[in-house]
mmCIF file of C-alpha atoms and ligand atoms in Angstrom:
data_model
loop_
_atom_site.group_PDB
_atom_site.id
_atom_site.type_symbol
_atom_site.label_atom_id
_atom_site.label_comp_id
_atom_site.label_asym_id
_atom_site.label_seq_id
_atom_site.Cartn_x
_atom_site.Cartn_y
_atom_site.Cartn_z
ATOM 1 C CA MET A 1 -0.093 0.225 0.041
ATOM 2 C CA ALA A 2 1.058 3.714 -0.718
ATOM 3 C CA ASN A 3 1.846 5.824 1.991
ATOM 4 C CA PRO A 4 -1.125 7.442 3.922
ATOM 5 C CA ILE A 5 -2.617 10.792 2.693
ATOM 6 C CA ARG A 6 -2.859 12.947 5.356
ATOM 7 C CA VAL A 7 -6.318 14.769 5.809
ATOM 8 C CA ALA A 8 -7.182 17.011 8.562
ATOM 9 C CA VAL A 9 -10.661 18.006 9.257
ATOM 10 C CA THR A 10 -12.045 20.479 11.776
ATOM 11 C CA GLY A 11 -15.438 20.748 13.322
ATOM 12 C CA ALA A 12 -14.671 17.221 13.163
ATOM 13 C CA ALA A 13 -17.856 16.103 15.235
ATOM 14 C CA GLY A 14 -20.377 18.511 13.819
ATOM 15 C CA ASN A 15 -23.055 17.308 11.498
ATOM 16 C CA ILE A 16 -21.149 17.987 8.326
ATOM 17 C CA SER A 17 -18.263 16.473 9.241
ATOM 18 C CA TYR A 18 -20.226 13.328 10.285
ATOM 19 C CA SER A 19 -21.151 13.095 6.422
ATOM 20 C CA ILE A 20 -17.553 13.447 5.321
ATOM 21 C CA LEU A 21 -15.316 11.462 7.750
ATOM 22 C CA PHE A 22 -17.085 7.679 7.079
ATOM 23 C CA ARG A 23 -16.382 8.531 3.507
ATOM 24 C CA LEU A 24 -12.888 9.768 3.880
ATOM 25 C CA ALA A 25 -12.031 6.552 5.638
ATOM 26 C CA SER A 26 -13.645 4.373 3.265
ATOM 27 C CA GLY A 27 -11.254 4.540 0.452
ATOM 28 C CA ALA A 28 -14.852 5.975 -1.715
ATOM 29 C CA ILE A 29 -12.509 9.470 -1.968
ATOM 30 C CA PHE A 30 -8.849 8.451 -2.523
ATOM 31 C CA GLY A 31 -9.607 4.800 -3.738
ATOM 32 C CA PRO A 32 -8.936 1.497 -1.994
ATOM 33 C CA ASP A 33 -5.271 1.272 -2.493
ATOM 34 C CA ARG A 34 -4.595 4.775 -0.900
ATOM 35 C CA PRO A 35 -4.675 4.585 3.134
ATOM 36 C CA VAL A 36 -5.906 7.546 4.985
ATOM 37 C CA HIS A 37 -4.546 9.386 7.941
ATOM 38 C CA LEU A 38 -7.445 11.554 9.375
ATOM 39 C CA LYS A 39 -6.264 14.257 11.842
ATOM 40 C CA LEU A 40 -9.422 15.390 13.481
ATOM 41 C CA LEU A 41 -9.877 19.127 14.816
ATOM 42 C CA GLU A 42 -12.366 19.868 17.527
ATOM 43 C CA ILE A 43 -13.144 22.737 20.654
ATOM 44 C CA PRO A 44 -12.586 20.942 23.986
ATOM 45 C CA PRO A 45 -16.214 21.176 25.012
ATOM 46 C CA ALA A 46 -16.920 18.542 21.575
ATOM 47 C CA MET A 47 -13.784 16.537 22.096
ATOM 48 C CA LYS A 48 -16.498 13.932 24.204
ATOM 49 C CA ALA A 49 -18.359 13.653 21.312
ATOM 50 C CA LEU A 50 -15.494 13.424 18.836
ATOM 51 C CA ASN A 51 -14.458 10.592 20.933
ATOM 52 C CA GLY A 52 -17.622 8.674 19.811
ATOM 53 C CA VAL A 53 -17.160 9.551 16.154
ATOM 54 C CA VAL A 54 -13.942 7.884 16.443
ATOM 55 C CA MET A 55 -15.285 5.018 17.743
ATOM 56 C CA GLU A 56 -17.508 4.419 15.158
ATOM 57 C CA LEU A 57 -14.485 4.792 12.720
ATOM 58 C CA ASN A 58 -13.046 2.510 14.333
ATOM 59 C CA ASP A 59 -15.832 0.096 14.412
ATOM 60 C CA CYS A 60 -16.059 0.458 10.388
ATOM 61 C CA ALA A 61 -13.157 -1.576 10.123
ATOM 62 C CA PHE A 62 -12.422 0.347 7.078
ATOM 63 C CA PRO A 63 -9.165 -1.758 5.317
ATOM 64 C CA THR A 64 -7.869 2.018 4.275
ATOM 65 C CA LEU A 65 -8.064 3.813 7.387
ATOM 66 C CA ALA A 66 -4.109 4.045 8.553
ATOM 67 C CA GLY A 67 -4.795 6.392 11.487
ATOM 68 C CA ILE A 68 -6.625 9.138 13.566
ATOM 69 C CA ASP A 69 -5.249 11.723 15.513
ATOM 70 C CA ILE A 70 -7.860 13.964 17.672
ATOM 71 C CA THR A 71 -6.834 17.241 19.114
ATOM 72 C CA ASP A 72 -7.986 20.584 19.850
ATOM 73 C CA LYS A 73 -4.609 22.289 18.849
ATOM 74 C CA ALA A 74 -4.796 23.506 15.391
ATOM 75 C CA GLU A 75 -1.000 23.025 14.760
ATOM 76 C CA THR A 76 -1.413 19.859 15.768
ATOM 77 C CA ALA A 77 -4.254 18.899 13.210
ATOM 78 C CA PHE A 78 -2.579 20.487 10.560
ATOM 79 C CA ASP A 79 1.055 18.848 11.090
ATOM 80 C CA GLY A 80 2.035 17.315 7.706
ATOM 81 C CA VAL A 81 -1.337 17.162 6.210
ATOM 82 C CA ASN A 82 -2.151 17.110 2.215
ATOM 83 C CA TRP A 83 -5.681 18.464 2.697
ATOM 84 C CA ALA A 84 -7.373 20.636 5.374
ATOM 85 C CA ILE A 85 -10.965 20.775 5.172
ATOM 86 C CA LEU A 86 -12.257 23.535 7.316
ATOM 87 C CA VAL A 87 -15.688 22.821 8.236
ATOM 88 C CA GLY A 88 -15.603 23.841 12.222
ATOM 89 C CA SER A 89 -17.338 27.077 13.162
ATOM 90 C CA LYS A 90 -21.099 27.476 13.881
ATOM 91 C CA PRO A 91 -23.491 27.103 11.428
ATOM 92 C CA ARG A 92 -26.332 29.864 10.645
ATOM 93 C CA GLY A 93 -29.491 29.289 12.561
ATOM 94 C CA PRO A 94 -33.223 30.531 11.938
ATOM 95 C CA GLY A 95 -32.894 34.401 11.851
ATOM 96 C CA MET A 96 -29.162 34.754 11.835
ATOM 97 C CA GLU A 97 -27.810 36.839 9.336
ATOM 98 C CA ARG A 98 -24.063 37.199 7.505
ATOM 99 C CA GLY A 99 -22.907 39.513 9.778
ATOM 100 C CA ASP A 100 -23.491 37.610 12.910
ATOM 101 C CA LEU A 101 -22.010 34.759 11.295
ATOM 102 C CA ILE A 102 -18.609 36.717 10.568
ATOM 103 C CA ARG A 103 -18.464 38.085 13.485
ATOM 104 C CA GLU A 104 -18.800 34.915 15.359
ATOM 105 C CA ASN A 105 -16.548 32.428 12.765
ATOM 106 C CA GLY A 106 -14.188 35.000 11.224
ATOM 107 C CA PRO A 107 -11.552 35.186 14.231
ATOM 108 C CA ILE A 108 -11.070 31.071 14.051
ATOM 109 C CA PHE A 109 -9.547 31.458 10.606
ATOM 110 C CA VAL A 110 -6.769 33.329 11.729
ATOM 111 C CA GLY A 111 -5.261 30.758 13.953
ATOM 112 C CA GLN A 112 -5.934 28.199 11.859
ATOM 113 C CA GLY A 113 -4.413 30.496 8.821
ATOM 114 C CA LYS A 114 -1.053 30.689 10.713
ATOM 115 C CA ALA A 115 -1.500 27.118 12.033
ATOM 116 C CA LEU A 116 -1.544 25.806 8.172
ATOM 117 C CA ASN A 117 2.114 26.385 8.056
ATOM 118 C CA LYS A 118 2.841 23.107 9.986
ATOM 119 C CA ALA A 119 1.293 21.589 6.790
ATOM 120 C CA ALA A 120 3.025 19.842 3.857
ATOM 121 C CA SER A 121 4.250 21.463 1.229
ATOM 122 C CA ASP A 122 1.286 20.120 -1.012
ATOM 123 C CA VAL A 123 -1.336 21.272 1.196
ATOM 124 C CA ARG A 124 -4.836 22.134 -0.347
ATOM 125 C CA CYS A 125 -7.126 23.895 2.035
ATOM 126 C CA ILE A 126 -10.907 23.761 1.633
ATOM 127 C CA VAL A 127 -12.996 26.553 3.368
ATOM 128 C CA VAL A 128 -16.148 25.112 4.266
ATOM 129 C CA GLY A 129 -17.107 27.094 7.430
ATOM 130 C CA ASN A 130 -19.693 30.140 6.881
ATOM 131 C CA PRO A 131 -19.063 32.903 5.582
ATOM 132 C CA CYS A 132 -16.831 30.477 3.793
ATOM 133 C CA ASN A 133 -15.317 33.340 1.246
ATOM 134 C CA THR A 134 -14.507 35.430 3.639
ATOM 135 C CA ASN A 135 -13.392 32.878 6.217
ATOM 136 C CA CYS A 136 -10.943 31.606 3.412
ATOM 137 C CA LEU A 137 -9.826 34.931 3.024
ATOM 138 C CA ILE A 138 -8.753 35.278 6.809
ATOM 139 C CA ALA A 139 -7.117 32.068 6.692
ATOM 140 C CA MET A 140 -5.228 32.910 3.405
ATOM 141 C CA LYS A 141 -3.790 36.002 4.692
ATOM 142 C CA ASN A 142 -2.890 34.599 7.886
ATOM 143 C CA SER A 143 -0.857 31.853 6.623
ATOM 144 C CA ASP A 144 2.358 31.548 4.452
ATOM 145 C CA VAL A 145 1.295 28.297 2.697
ATOM 146 C CA GLY A 146 0.469 30.511 -0.663
ATOM 147 C CA ASN A 147 -2.507 31.602 -1.863
ATOM 148 C CA ASP A 148 -3.116 29.292 -4.672
ATOM 149 C CA ARG A 149 -3.875 26.559 -2.034
ATOM 150 C CA PHE A 150 -6.746 27.911 -0.943
ATOM 151 C CA SER A 151 -10.635 27.599 -2.040
ATOM 152 C CA ALA A 152 -14.027 28.039 -0.393
ATOM 153 C CA MET A 153 -17.104 25.746 -0.923
ATOM 154 C CA MET A 154 -19.647 26.863 -3.980
ATOM 155 C CA ARG A 155 -20.094 23.331 -5.041
ATOM 156 C CA LEU A 156 -23.394 22.970 -3.180
ATOM 157 C CA ASP A 157 -24.768 25.657 -4.972
ATOM 158 C CA GLN A 158 -23.395 24.009 -8.143
ATOM 159 C CA ASN A 159 -24.787 20.796 -7.238
ATOM 160 C CA ARG A 160 -28.234 22.306 -6.393
ATOM 161 C CA ALA A 161 -28.454 24.307 -9.476
ATOM 162 C CA GLN A 162 -27.451 21.470 -11.570
ATOM 163 C CA SER A 163 -29.978 19.198 -9.958
ATOM 164 C CA LEU A 164 -33.137 22.181 -10.505
ATOM 165 C CA LEU A 165 -31.930 22.199 -14.276
ATOM 166 C CA ALA A 166 -32.285 18.418 -14.546
ATOM 167 C CA GLU A 167 -35.806 18.356 -13.127
ATOM 168 C CA LYS A 168 -36.957 21.019 -15.355
ATOM 169 C CA SER A 169 -35.423 19.643 -18.418
ATOM 170 C CA GLY A 170 -36.242 16.391 -17.778
ATOM 171 C CA ARG A 171 -32.725 15.269 -18.601
ATOM 172 C CA THR A 172 -30.160 13.797 -16.262
ATOM 173 C CA VAL A 173 -27.806 15.612 -13.707
ATOM 174 C CA LYS A 174 -24.982 14.585 -15.890
ATOM 175 C CA GLU A 175 -26.296 16.123 -19.203
ATOM 176 C CA VAL A 176 -25.954 19.806 -17.253
ATOM 177 C CA THR A 177 -22.396 20.696 -17.670
ATOM 178 C CA ASN A 178 -20.700 24.051 -17.685
ATOM 179 C CA MET A 179 -22.271 25.517 -14.446
ATOM 180 C CA VAL A 180 -20.601 28.441 -12.613
ATOM 181 C CA ILE A 181 -21.776 29.857 -9.400
ATOM 182 C CA TRP A 182 -20.084 33.688 -9.558
ATOM 183 C CA GLY A 183 -19.153 35.440 -6.159
ATOM 184 C CA ASN A 184 -20.057 34.365 -2.981
ATOM 185 C CA HIS A 185 -21.797 31.576 -1.039
ATOM 186 C CA SER A 186 -24.732 33.692 -0.309
ATOM 187 C CA ASN A 187 -27.993 34.506 -1.165
ATOM 188 C CA ASN A 188 -26.324 37.209 -3.623
ATOM 189 C CA GLN A 189 -24.223 34.439 -5.685
ATOM 190 C CA TYR A 190 -25.283 34.531 -9.294
ATOM 191 C CA PRO A 191 -25.938 30.892 -10.878
ATOM 192 C CA ASP A 192 -25.047 31.735 -14.321
ATOM 193 C CA CYS A 193 -28.259 30.346 -16.375
ATOM 194 C CA GLU A 194 -26.322 32.031 -19.712
ATOM 195 C CA ASN A 195 -23.302 29.948 -20.209
ATOM 196 C CA VAL A 196 -24.907 26.505 -18.485
ATOM 197 C CA ARG A 197 -25.343 23.877 -21.051
ATOM 198 C CA ILE A 198 -27.546 20.780 -21.097
ATOM 199 C CA GLY A 199 -26.928 17.637 -23.343
ATOM 200 C CA GLY A 200 -24.094 20.448 -24.832
ATOM 201 C CA LYS A 201 -26.708 23.073 -25.827
ATOM 202 C CA PRO A 202 -27.549 26.142 -23.898
ATOM 203 C CA ALA A 203 -29.693 25.762 -21.207
ATOM 204 C CA THR A 204 -31.416 28.916 -22.357
ATOM 205 C CA GLU A 205 -32.517 26.802 -25.559
ATOM 206 C CA VAL A 206 -33.416 23.609 -24.023
ATOM 207 C CA ILE A 207 -35.860 25.094 -21.612
ATOM 208 C CA GLY A 208 -37.254 28.257 -23.339
ATOM 209 C CA ASP A 209 -38.742 29.364 -20.336
ATOM 210 C CA LYS A 210 -36.373 31.941 -19.918
ATOM 211 C CA GLU A 211 -38.395 33.925 -17.122
ATOM 212 C CA TRP A 212 -38.069 30.904 -15.065
ATOM 213 C CA LEU A 213 -34.537 30.769 -15.540
ATOM 214 C CA LEU A 214 -33.850 34.479 -14.722
ATOM 215 C CA GLY A 215 -36.236 34.793 -12.154
ATOM 216 C CA ASP A 216 -37.046 31.106 -9.963
ATOM 217 C CA PHE A 217 -34.181 29.367 -11.082
ATOM 218 C CA ILE A 218 -31.820 31.649 -9.739
ATOM 219 C CA LYS A 219 -33.888 32.912 -6.545
ATOM 220 C CA THR A 220 -34.194 29.052 -5.789
ATOM 221 C CA VAL A 221 -30.709 28.444 -5.882
ATOM 222 C CA GLN A 222 -29.694 31.342 -3.924
ATOM 223 C CA ASN A 223 -32.374 30.628 -0.940
ATOM 224 C CA ARG A 224 -31.954 27.271 -0.807
ATOM 225 C CA GLY A 225 -29.785 26.828 2.074
ATOM 226 C CA ALA A 226 -32.269 29.347 4.120
ATOM 227 C CA ASP A 227 -35.055 26.858 2.506
ATOM 228 C CA VAL A 228 -33.365 23.651 4.032
ATOM 229 C CA ILE A 229 -33.196 25.421 7.221
ATOM 230 C CA LYS A 230 -36.866 26.189 7.360
ATOM 231 C CA ALA A 231 -37.935 22.464 6.711
ATOM 232 C CA ARG A 232 -35.317 20.826 8.599
ATOM 233 C CA GLY A 233 -34.974 23.143 11.334
ATOM 234 C CA ALA A 234 -30.889 22.829 10.940
ATOM 235 C CA SER A 235 -28.632 23.885 8.018
ATOM 236 C CA SER A 236 -27.705 21.419 5.235
ATOM 237 C CA ALA A 237 -25.303 18.911 6.137
ATOM 238 C CA ALA A 238 -25.293 15.582 4.247
ATOM 239 C CA SER A 239 -25.626 17.561 0.911
ATOM 240 C CA ALA A 240 -22.849 19.984 2.511
ATOM 241 C CA ALA A 241 -20.518 16.945 3.268
ATOM 242 C CA ASN A 242 -20.907 15.638 -0.470
ATOM 243 C CA ALA A 243 -20.324 18.940 -1.897
ATOM 244 C CA ALA A 244 -17.300 19.200 0.133
ATOM 245 C CA LEU A 245 -15.878 16.094 -1.113
ATOM 246 C CA ASP A 246 -17.052 16.714 -5.017
ATOM 247 C CA HIS A 247 -14.996 19.982 -4.531
ATOM 248 C CA LEU A 248 -11.995 17.818 -3.265
ATOM 249 C CA LEU A 249 -12.378 15.391 -6.196
ATOM 250 C CA SER A 250 -12.896 18.246 -8.851
ATOM 251 C CA LEU A 251 -9.322 19.105 -7.523
ATOM 252 C CA ALA A 252 -7.715 15.787 -7.399
ATOM 253 C CA ARG A 253 -8.908 14.427 -10.843
ATOM 254 C CA PRO A 254 -9.006 16.368 -14.175
ATOM 255 C CA THR A 255 -11.684 18.351 -15.281
ATOM 256 C CA ALA A 256 -13.474 16.580 -18.238
ATOM 257 C CA ALA A 257 -12.858 18.175 -21.628
ATOM 258 C CA GLY A 258 -15.123 21.209 -22.173
ATOM 259 C CA ASP A 259 -16.321 21.286 -18.908
ATOM 260 C CA TRP A 260 -15.694 23.132 -15.605
ATOM 261 C CA PHE A 261 -16.291 23.486 -11.762
ATOM 262 C CA SER A 262 -17.193 26.107 -9.454
ATOM 263 C CA ALA A 263 -14.815 26.858 -6.555
ATOM 264 C CA ALA A 264 -13.747 30.460 -5.090
ATOM 265 C CA VAL A 265 -10.393 31.237 -5.182
ATOM 266 C CA CYS A 266 -7.871 33.835 -5.149
ATOM 267 C CA SER A 267 -8.607 36.088 -7.956
ATOM 268 C CA ASP A 268 -5.916 37.578 -9.737
ATOM 269 C CA GLY A 269 -8.008 40.550 -11.114
ATOM 270 C CA GLN A 270 -10.001 38.156 -13.477
ATOM 271 C CA TYR A 271 -13.294 39.460 -14.613
ATOM 272 C CA GLY A 272 -12.402 42.689 -13.117
ATOM 273 C CA VAL A 273 -12.581 41.264 -9.587
ATOM 274 C CA ASP A 274 -10.261 42.780 -6.930
ATOM 275 C CA LYS A 275 -6.791 40.631 -6.591
ATOM 276 C CA GLU A 276 -7.152 38.609 -3.652
ATOM 277 C CA LEU A 277 -10.827 38.432 -2.944
ATOM 278 C CA ILE A 278 -12.257 35.061 -2.564
ATOM 279 C CA PHE A 279 -14.661 34.843 -5.748
ATOM 280 C CA GLY A 280 -16.576 31.977 -7.255
ATOM 281 C CA TYR A 281 -15.459 31.421 -10.885
ATOM 282 C CA PRO A 282 -15.437 28.920 -13.309
ATOM 283 C CA LEU A 283 -12.146 26.685 -12.460
ATOM 284 C CA THR A 284 -10.793 23.421 -14.578
ATOM 285 C CA SER A 285 -8.076 21.566 -13.035
ATOM 286 C CA PRO A 286 -5.388 18.941 -14.406
ATOM 287 C CA GLY A 287 -6.240 16.824 -11.253
ATOM 288 C CA ASP A 288 -2.776 17.475 -9.300
ATOM 289 C CA GLY A 289 -4.393 19.888 -6.846
ATOM 290 C CA THR A 290 -3.983 22.933 -9.114
ATOM 291 C CA TRP A 291 -6.528 25.146 -10.788
ATOM 292 C CA LYS A 292 -7.061 27.663 -13.718
ATOM 293 C CA VAL A 293 -9.874 30.093 -13.807
ATOM 294 C CA VAL A 294 -11.925 29.831 -17.052
ATOM 295 C CA GLU A 295 -11.625 33.123 -18.696
ATOM 296 C CA GLY A 296 -13.668 35.112 -21.062
ATOM 297 C CA LEU A 297 -17.061 33.708 -20.613
ATOM 298 C CA PRO A 298 -19.733 36.278 -22.146
ATOM 299 C CA MET A 299 -21.924 38.151 -19.921
ATOM 300 C CA SER A 300 -25.099 39.766 -20.901
ATOM 301 C CA ASP A 301 -25.545 43.478 -19.191
ATOM 302 C CA TRP A 302 -28.434 41.926 -16.879
ATOM 303 C CA ALA A 303 -25.915 39.174 -15.852
ATOM 304 C CA LYS A 304 -23.237 41.771 -15.341
ATOM 305 C CA GLY A 305 -25.711 43.674 -12.788
ATOM 306 C CA LYS A 306 -25.768 40.123 -10.527
ATOM 307 C CA PHE A 307 -22.077 40.121 -10.797
ATOM 308 C CA GLU A 308 -21.435 43.627 -9.835
ATOM 309 C CA LYS A 309 -23.687 42.953 -6.661
ATOM 310 C CA VAL A 310 -22.110 39.770 -5.265
ATOM 311 C CA LEU A 311 -18.748 41.540 -6.174
ATOM 312 C CA ASN A 312 -19.937 44.350 -3.799
ATOM 313 C CA GLU A 313 -21.071 41.963 -1.161
ATOM 314 C CA LEU A 314 -17.736 40.074 -1.253
ATOM 315 C CA ARG A 315 -16.041 43.945 -0.758
ATOM 316 C CA GLU A 316 -17.974 44.899 1.986
ATOM 317 C CA GLU A 317 -17.636 41.475 3.713
ATOM 318 C CA ARG A 318 -13.419 42.273 3.337
ATOM 319 C CA GLU A 319 -13.824 45.526 4.664
ATOM 320 C CA PHE A 320 -15.934 44.089 7.583
ATOM 321 C CA VAL A 321 -13.071 41.934 8.751
ATOM 322 C CA LYS A 322 -10.062 44.081 7.693
ATOM 323 C CA GLY A 323 -8.812 43.749 11.295
ATOM 324 C CA LEU A 324 -8.432 39.925 10.893
ATOM 325 C CA LEU A 325 -6.517 40.081 7.405
HETATM 326 P P1 LIG B 401 -22.231 21.749 13.572
HETATM 327 O O1 LIG B 401 -22.678 23.000 14.541
HETATM 328 O O2 LIG B 401 -22.975 20.420 13.624
HETATM 329 O O3 LIG B 401 -20.682 21.440 13.888
HETATM 330 C C1 LIG B 401 -19.480 22.571 14.190
HETATM 331 C C2 LIG B 401 -18.737 21.974 14.514
HETATM 332 O O4 LIG B 401 -17.510 22.663 14.548
HETATM 333 C C3 LIG B 401 -18.844 21.886 15.921
HETATM 334 O O5 LIG B 401 -18.807 20.500 16.346
HETATM 335 C C4 LIG B 401 -18.314 22.913 17.006
HETATM 336 O O6 LIG B 401 -17.550 22.224 18.054
HETATM 337 C C5 LIG B 401 -16.839 22.653 15.918
HETATM 338 N N1 LIG B 401 -16.022 24.413 16.160
HETATM 339 C C6 LIG B 401 -16.450 25.489 16.811
HETATM 340 N N2 LIG B 401 -15.379 26.047 16.811
HETATM 341 C C7 LIG B 401 -14.345 25.389 16.089
HETATM 342 C C8 LIG B 401 -12.766 25.648 16.132
HETATM 343 N N3 LIG B 401 -12.316 27.050 16.743
HETATM 344 N N4 LIG B 401 -12.434 24.941 15.909
HETATM 345 C C9 LIG B 401 -12.812 23.251 15.767
HETATM 346 N N5 LIG B 401 -14.234 23.068 15.701
HETATM 347 C C10 LIG B 401 -14.521 24.105 15.729
HETATM 348 O O7 LIG B 401 -22.169 22.771 12.199
HETATM 349 P P2 LIG B 401 -22.377 22.063 10.659
HETATM 350 O O8 LIG B 401 -23.310 21.751 10.459
HETATM 351 O O9 LIG B 401 -21.232 20.872 10.669
HETATM 352 O O10 LIG B 401 -21.994 23.480 9.870
HETATM 353 C C11 LIG B 401 -20.719 23.566 10.044
HETATM 354 C C12 LIG B 401 -20.001 24.653 9.000
HETATM 355 O O11 LIG B 401 -20.551 24.509 7.685
HETATM 356 C C13 LIG B 401 -21.233 26.193 9.429
HETATM 357 O O12 LIG B 401 -20.080 27.425 9.666
HETATM 358 C C14 LIG B 401 -21.816 26.394 8.368
HETATM 359 O O13 LIG B 401 -22.617 27.484 8.171
HETATM 360 C C15 LIG B 401 -21.430 25.817 7.130
HETATM 361 N N6 LIG B 401 -21.973 25.242 6.010
HETATM 362 C C16 LIG B 401 -21.362 25.651 5.015
HETATM 363 C C17 LIG B 401 -21.736 25.490 3.308
HETATM 364 C C18 LIG B 401 -21.110 25.623 2.569
HETATM 365 O O14 LIG B 401 -21.827 25.534 1.255
HETATM 366 N N7 LIG B 401 -19.851 26.496 2.112
HETATM 367 C C19 LIG B 401 -23.081 25.044 3.518
HETATM 368 C C20 LIG B 401 -23.466 23.799 4.464
HETATM 369 C C21 LIG B 401 -23.355 24.785 6.003
HETATM 370 O O15 LIG B 401 -23.913 25.862 6.315
#
């Protein structure tokens, strides 16, 4: 067997992690021949629950699970890791706004950004904890591992959008390609209905109902997180975990020719976005953890309005946390 791949997961006793850890340990993500060593971070009050999760992981007797370390110290958790999935933070409860979340969760990512300097030289960090774009910015600015090593999760929004388009068009999810969620993982995100394709054709041609595409489709994707909270009384967990692993796999496997995936990464000014904002872009990867922004996608004036709105929201969030950068 090869050397174990070392994966840190923060907030490891929480709901999203509960759906991530067993898939990582089972070989479903890195394959049956690649052992996985899990390094799990929690805060002291959650260590008892984390011990229970470890018991369950061991009780699965996964042949690919090479070891588990648990700790409440970020430096220990990130020591030597190849992947760091930063989930740990408070989820949005009923009635909570993004500003409340930024205040609660931003400071966590200062210490974790610094601690990531202990990671392996090939580390890739995926930020899931909300507000994930701005938390990712905070971690990146407090770390020396390299801006290209960081990304924040837009994948749940991408998956939600693809699923809705498949349902509306009566086609399979696999046929819905080239979906980009521009900007922020927030209800101002812009799910691009002009560049997405269904069975290789523009969705606008296949669906025909432009009013739905520009209206209900976008609103449903934007508000899906809040709708799940209203229905379930808790924020998306299994679907968020699935999206985090899809995100990881999109970096670890080559992107299909002609397609792209959505993730928020450090802007180098593409599409006129301020440098260093963590912005949701269309990306491709050769499958070695690196990524490239797909440039030159067309946008109508209407779409440019949506784009500007979400860009301004991220600028405001950056202003809000400037003391942490
Ligand atoms: P839970 O409350 O179930 O779990 C969070 C865990 O993080 C808890 O066990 C807590 O003890 C731990 N934690 C808190 N502070 C920590 C710290 N400083 N270091 C390590 N661990 C810490 O929440 P869960 O449902 O798992 O959600 C986690 C985060 O994901 C939330 O911020 C949530 O808003 C966010 N989400 C992000 C999504 C996205 O698309 N980017 C979608 C789903 C979800 O809303």
